[in-house]
Amino acid sequence: MQENIERVLASGEAEVVAGDKIHAVDADVFAPCALGGVLNAKTIPQIKAKIIAGAANNVLDDEVADDRELMKRGILYAPDYIINAGGIISVESEVHKEHLDDAARARKVAHIAETLTEVFEASDKQKQPTGKIANELAEKRIDDKRRALRSAAE
């Protein structure tokens, strides 16, 4: 493994960057995949990427202010709880003993892209940050499900 790392570094196609500086690298996509709160008033102005899409939870230090700042800077933010939904789909299948076959799981995972598209399009149309739109969509879906469950119970 170390040989492969050294070979890539020697090729000049990669560089080693300290973890607390990785957000400022010149890249198309910044993918925070470990720590929460990495997008904040200090780091957001240093971000050169135009897309933020990572697997870490709660990447915005201040959910409202940081969401607005990303939009203001023209950075497309994929809200973490949407982009991470594949893990929840897997856990749901295991917890509820409804192990989904590959086709069923693929259909559910396809909804992740559909939801992201819905959020991005609504954000663009309404001129609102993607995190705000995602939260409103999540609240609506939860409310709709609650109403449906109440109606079914009556």
Short mmCIF file of C-alpha atoms in Angstrom, two decimals, residues 5-116:
data_model
loop_
_atom_site.label_atom_id
_atom_site.label_comp_id
_atom_site.label_asym_id
_atom_site.label_seq_id
_atom_site.Cartn_x
_atom_site.Cartn_y
_atom_site.Cartn_z
CA ILE A 5 1.01 5.98 -2.20
CA GLU A 6 4.62 6.87 -2.91
CA ARG A 7 4.17 6.11 -6.63
CA VAL A 8 1.14 8.43 -6.87
CA LEU A 9 2.91 11.19 -4.96
CA ALA A 10 6.00 10.85 -7.16
CA SER A 11 3.85 11.18 -10.29
CA GLY A 12 2.91 14.72 -9.32
CA GLU A 13 -0.80 13.91 -9.71
CA ALA A 14 -1.48 14.14 -5.98
CA GLU A 15 -0.23 15.96 -2.95
CA VAL A 16 -0.41 15.42 0.77
CA VAL A 17 -2.52 18.03 2.55
CA ALA A 18 -3.05 18.39 6.29
CA GLY A 19 -6.57 17.57 7.45
CA ASP A 20 -7.16 21.09 8.73
CA LYS A 21 -6.24 22.53 5.30
CA ILE A 22 -8.04 20.09 2.99
CA HIS A 23 -11.11 22.32 2.63
CA ALA A 24 -8.98 24.98 0.89
CA VAL A 25 -7.58 22.70 -1.84
CA ASP A 26 -8.33 23.75 -5.42
CA ALA A 27 -10.83 21.05 -6.40
CA ASP A 28 -14.19 20.64 -8.13
CA VAL A 29 -15.80 18.88 -5.15
CA PHE A 30 -15.07 19.08 -1.44
CA ALA A 31 -16.29 15.94 0.31
CA PRO A 32 -16.17 16.18 4.11
CA CYS A 33 -16.47 12.56 5.16
CA ALA A 34 -15.37 12.39 8.78
CA LEU A 35 -15.90 15.36 11.07
CA GLY A 36 -18.96 17.53 11.57
CA GLY A 37 -18.81 21.31 11.81
CA VAL A 38 -16.03 21.66 9.23
CA LEU A 39 -17.96 24.26 7.26
CA ASN A 40 -17.96 27.43 9.27
CA ALA A 41 -17.31 31.17 9.15
CA LYS A 42 -13.55 30.53 9.00
CA THR A 43 -13.41 27.70 6.45
CA ILE A 44 -16.17 28.65 4.00
CA PRO A 45 -14.31 31.72 2.63
CA GLN A 46 -11.31 29.45 1.93
CA ILE A 47 -13.24 26.84 -0.06
CA LYS A 48 -12.40 26.79 -3.77
CA ALA A 49 -14.66 23.87 -4.72
CA LYS A 50 -18.02 24.65 -6.32
CA ILE A 51 -19.72 21.57 -4.86
CA ILE A 52 -19.82 20.22 -1.31
CA ALA A 53 -21.00 16.63 -1.10
CA GLY A 54 -19.66 14.45 1.68
CA ALA A 55 -20.62 11.66 4.02
CA ALA A 56 -19.97 13.40 7.35
CA ASN A 57 -22.98 14.33 9.46
CA ASN A 58 -23.70 17.92 10.51
CA VAL A 59 -20.98 19.50 8.39
CA LEU A 60 -22.40 23.00 8.86
CA ASP A 61 -21.26 24.55 12.13
CA ASP A 62 -24.11 27.09 12.05
CA GLU A 63 -26.85 25.47 10.01
CA VAL A 64 -28.62 28.67 8.96
CA ALA A 65 -25.71 31.11 8.54
CA ASP A 66 -23.34 28.65 6.86
CA ASP A 67 -26.05 27.39 4.51
CA ARG A 68 -26.75 31.00 3.44
CA GLU A 69 -23.04 31.76 3.05
CA LEU A 70 -22.48 28.76 0.78
CA MET A 71 -25.34 29.88 -1.45
CA LYS A 72 -24.05 33.46 -1.49
CA ARG A 73 -20.66 32.19 -2.66
CA GLY A 74 -22.22 30.05 -5.41
CA ILE A 75 -21.22 26.76 -3.78
CA LEU A 76 -23.69 23.92 -4.30
CA TYR A 77 -24.23 22.12 -0.99
CA ALA A 78 -25.70 18.61 -0.98
CA PRO A 79 -27.27 18.31 2.49
CA ASP A 80 -25.61 15.52 4.44
CA TYR A 81 -28.73 13.68 5.53
CA ILE A 82 -29.88 13.33 1.93
CA ILE A 83 -26.56 12.26 0.47
CA ASN A 84 -26.12 9.80 3.38
CA ALA A 85 -29.52 8.18 2.92
CA GLY A 86 -28.03 5.01 1.42
CA GLY A 87 -26.75 4.01 4.85
CA ILE A 88 -30.18 4.55 6.38
CA ILE A 89 -31.76 2.43 3.64
CA SER A 90 -29.40 -0.40 4.53
CA VAL A 91 -30.00 -0.07 8.28
CA GLU A 92 -33.77 0.09 7.76
CA SER A 93 -33.66 -3.17 5.85
CA GLU A 94 -31.62 -4.86 8.60
CA VAL A 95 -33.55 -3.50 11.60
CA HIS A 96 -36.95 -4.29 10.15
CA LYS A 97 -35.77 -7.68 8.91
CA GLU A 98 -36.86 -6.68 5.43
CA HIS A 99 -33.61 -7.39 3.69
CA LEU A 100 -34.15 -5.79 0.35
CA ASP A 101 -33.02 -7.51 -2.79
CA ASP A 102 -30.60 -5.58 -4.98
CA ALA A 103 -33.32 -4.26 -7.29
CA ALA A 104 -35.47 -2.97 -4.41
CA ARG A 105 -32.46 -1.36 -2.76
CA ALA A 106 -31.45 0.23 -6.08
CA ARG A 107 -34.94 1.72 -6.46
CA LYS A 108 -34.76 3.24 -2.99
CA VAL A 109 -31.25 4.56 -3.60
CA ALA A 110 -32.42 6.12 -6.90
CA HIS A 111 -34.75 8.27 -4.82
CA ILE A 112 -31.69 9.91 -3.26
CA ALA A 113 -30.73 11.45 -6.61
CA GLU A 114 -34.35 12.43 -7.23
CA THR A 115 -34.55 14.13 -3.84
CA LEU A 116 -31.27 15.98 -4.40
#
